[in-house]
């Protein structure tokens, strides 16, 4: 069964309630399984009703007639229905065979009503034929049998009833009247059964088409994941080789200064590496490849690794980056690698766009949370940009000569959300801006208040 086959069947229609052979077989398997599920509550309800009818027969019918009708209900109909209930909850028989058994149970139940009417006619008791109408409606609507099966069984029941009335000697006019109402009820049931099956077949095609589309989306996602993984390695590898080559061409520490072109190339390599990191982070987030492994994380090693990384990655940027190490004894609930990427993005964002001379990373306890701040002394945030800073492809003005994608802060927000934290940004009252990340403190965190490890003024206002 392919997507094209499903679309062709939808276009061709199925007014005769038949699909192409491959689709028809799949539909019947699905239908049989659903009938088995439906049979469980319906059969229990039918068994309950026939037991009530047996009690009512014993209370309202003449004793000689009640003995026959109660015997039919308790010896034939109820055991058949009970068997259906039992089989509905077993692994065997198969769904297809169970559907046939279920249809046979409907036939037995209907014939038992015919037999009860015949018994009443034999003793000249005026038992009405309405039980036949109820049985027809029960088969068509409550049992939910397929159109063809329900129609054929119902026709057999009507013929059986007609023969019973002829055998009992009912007048032709009375038989015609009863037959008219039975036929009308049967036609109503047939229309309802046809409409129900047609709708069910349409839903089957829609559901199968949706399953195919979901599978196609999963396959495409898997291919994208493989592409991202391969591209992440293949694109970084040449940059690493170029970087190593430039390192070997750089003069010794005591030698002459590096050639400006060489230094510019190294800065460009650093920028391209950060750009690739941003692209792949965004792609992995979109494909659901990023999973946060949240655990108690001490800030000290994260700050230390970040300090080493910045020393190698800032290149010729004249801006000073300071890390407030006294606050690094705190512990947060975070994924260390994601936290490192968050702080990198915030610091590089400040370096490239703040137009300031210094960027400071600090951390402090805030009740059950830890607040991390990246502050600068630059030009601050434009009022119209604050609300959209963390949206994709939004970039602030800055002195950076390298274009960016405007995804860095979006990735920060996504990573923070994965760790169940919060983030934001605002301008500082004394000039510049501050970007903050609030994460849950680890339950094992113990600390004493530092005399004054704050570097930024107005932090209390920002944290609120």
PDB file of N, CA and C in Angstrom, residues 129 133 136-137 140 155 158 175-190:
ATOM      1  N   UNK A 129     -45.000  -7.845  16.787  1.00  0.00           N
ATOM      2  CA  UNK A 129     -43.791  -8.113  16.010  1.00  0.00           C
ATOM      3  C   UNK A 129     -42.707  -7.044  16.245  1.00  0.00           C
ATOM      4  N   UNK A 133     -38.353  -5.496  14.852  1.00  0.00           N
ATOM      5  CA  UNK A 133     -37.825  -4.184  14.486  1.00  0.00           C
ATOM      6  C   UNK A 133     -36.655  -3.810  15.399  1.00  0.00           C
ATOM      7  N   UNK A 136     -33.609  -5.731  14.375  1.00  0.00           N
ATOM      8  CA  UNK A 136     -32.996  -5.196  13.158  1.00  0.00           C
ATOM      9  C   UNK A 136     -32.174  -3.943  13.468  1.00  0.00           C
ATOM     10  N   UNK A 137     -32.744  -3.045  14.247  1.00  0.00           N
ATOM     11  CA  UNK A 137     -32.033  -1.819  14.582  1.00  0.00           C
ATOM     12  C   UNK A 137     -30.792  -2.105  15.421  1.00  0.00           C
ATOM     13  N   UNK A 140     -28.069  -3.307  13.029  1.00  0.00           N
ATOM     14  CA  UNK A 140     -27.537  -2.288  12.124  1.00  0.00           C
ATOM     15  C   UNK A 140     -26.699  -1.236  12.856  1.00  0.00           C
ATOM     16  N   UNK A 155     -32.180  -9.659   6.016  1.00  0.00           N
ATOM     17  CA  UNK A 155     -33.097 -10.216   5.020  1.00  0.00           C
ATOM     18  C   UNK A 155     -33.530 -11.624   5.414  1.00  0.00           C
ATOM     19  N   UNK A 158     -36.146 -11.351   8.174  1.00  0.00           N
ATOM     20  CA  UNK A 158     -37.466 -10.912   7.696  1.00  0.00           C
ATOM     21  C   UNK A 158     -38.174 -12.061   6.968  1.00  0.00           C
ATOM     22  N   UNK A 175     -50.352  -9.557   7.408  1.00  0.00           N
ATOM     23  CA  UNK A 175     -48.966  -9.849   7.030  1.00  0.00           C
ATOM     24  C   UNK A 175     -48.389  -8.701   6.213  1.00  0.00           C
ATOM     25  N   UNK A 176     -49.186  -8.161   5.281  1.00  0.00           N
ATOM     26  CA  UNK A 176     -48.717  -7.060   4.440  1.00  0.00           C
ATOM     27  C   UNK A 176     -48.396  -5.827   5.281  1.00  0.00           C
ATOM     28  N   UNK A 177     -49.266  -5.548   6.271  1.00  0.00           N
ATOM     29  CA  UNK A 177     -49.023  -4.387   7.141  1.00  0.00           C
ATOM     30  C   UNK A 177     -47.733  -4.555   7.932  1.00  0.00           C
ATOM     31  N   UNK A 178     -47.590  -5.747   8.571  1.00  0.00           N
ATOM     32  CA  UNK A 178     -46.372  -5.993   9.354  1.00  0.00           C
ATOM     33  C   UNK A 178     -45.131  -5.969   8.472  1.00  0.00           C
ATOM     34  N   UNK A 179     -45.242  -6.566   7.305  1.00  0.00           N
ATOM     35  CA  UNK A 179     -44.104  -6.634   6.402  1.00  0.00           C
ATOM     36  C   UNK A 179     -43.702  -5.240   5.921  1.00  0.00           C
ATOM     37  N   UNK A 180     -44.704  -4.355   5.738  1.00  0.00           N
ATOM     38  CA  UNK A 180     -44.408  -2.989   5.301  1.00  0.00           C
ATOM     39  C   UNK A 180     -43.546  -2.277   6.344  1.00  0.00           C
ATOM     40  N   UNK A 181     -43.945  -2.375   7.614  1.00  0.00           N
ATOM     41  CA  UNK A 181     -43.182  -1.691   8.661  1.00  0.00           C
ATOM     42  C   UNK A 181     -41.806  -2.325   8.855  1.00  0.00           C
ATOM     43  N   UNK A 182     -41.728  -3.650   8.771  1.00  0.00           N
ATOM     44  CA  UNK A 182     -40.431  -4.311   8.890  1.00  0.00           C
ATOM     45  C   UNK A 182     -39.501  -3.914   7.746  1.00  0.00           C
ATOM     46  N   UNK A 183     -40.060  -3.870   6.540  1.00  0.00           N
ATOM     47  CA  UNK A 183     -39.252  -3.503   5.371  1.00  0.00           C
ATOM     48  C   UNK A 183     -38.785  -2.058   5.476  1.00  0.00           C
ATOM     49  N   UNK A 184     -39.675  -1.180   5.935  1.00  0.00           N
ATOM     50  CA  UNK A 184     -39.293   0.223   6.115  1.00  0.00           C
ATOM     51  C   UNK A 184     -38.154   0.358   7.127  1.00  0.00           C
ATOM     52  N   UNK A 185     -38.310  -0.357   8.250  1.00  0.00           N
ATOM     53  CA  UNK A 185     -37.256  -0.313   9.261  1.00  0.00           C
ATOM     54  C   UNK A 185     -35.950  -0.869   8.707  1.00  0.00           C
ATOM     55  N   UNK A 186     -36.059  -1.937   7.907  1.00  0.00           N
ATOM     56  CA  UNK A 186     -34.856  -2.534   7.339  1.00  0.00           C
ATOM     57  C   UNK A 186     -34.178  -1.583   6.353  1.00  0.00           C
ATOM     58  N   UNK A 187     -34.964  -0.868   5.559  1.00  0.00           N
ATOM     59  CA  UNK A 187     -34.389   0.091   4.613  1.00  0.00           C
ATOM     60  C   UNK A 187     -33.675   1.226   5.350  1.00  0.00           C
ATOM     61  N   UNK A 188     -34.299   1.694   6.431  1.00  0.00           N
ATOM     62  CA  UNK A 188     -33.647   2.733   7.239  1.00  0.00           C
ATOM     63  C   UNK A 188     -32.313   2.218   7.781  1.00  0.00           C
ATOM     64  N   UNK A 189     -32.320   0.987   8.279  1.00  0.00           N
ATOM     65  CA  UNK A 189     -31.085   0.395   8.793  1.00  0.00           C
ATOM     66  C   UNK A 189     -30.034   0.231   7.709  1.00  0.00           C
ATOM     67  N   UNK A 190     -30.458  -0.164   6.505  1.00  0.00           N
ATOM     68  CA  UNK A 190     -29.513  -0.345   5.401  1.00  0.00           C
ATOM     69  C   UNK A 190     -28.863   0.982   5.008  1.00  0.00           C
TER      70      UNK A 190
END
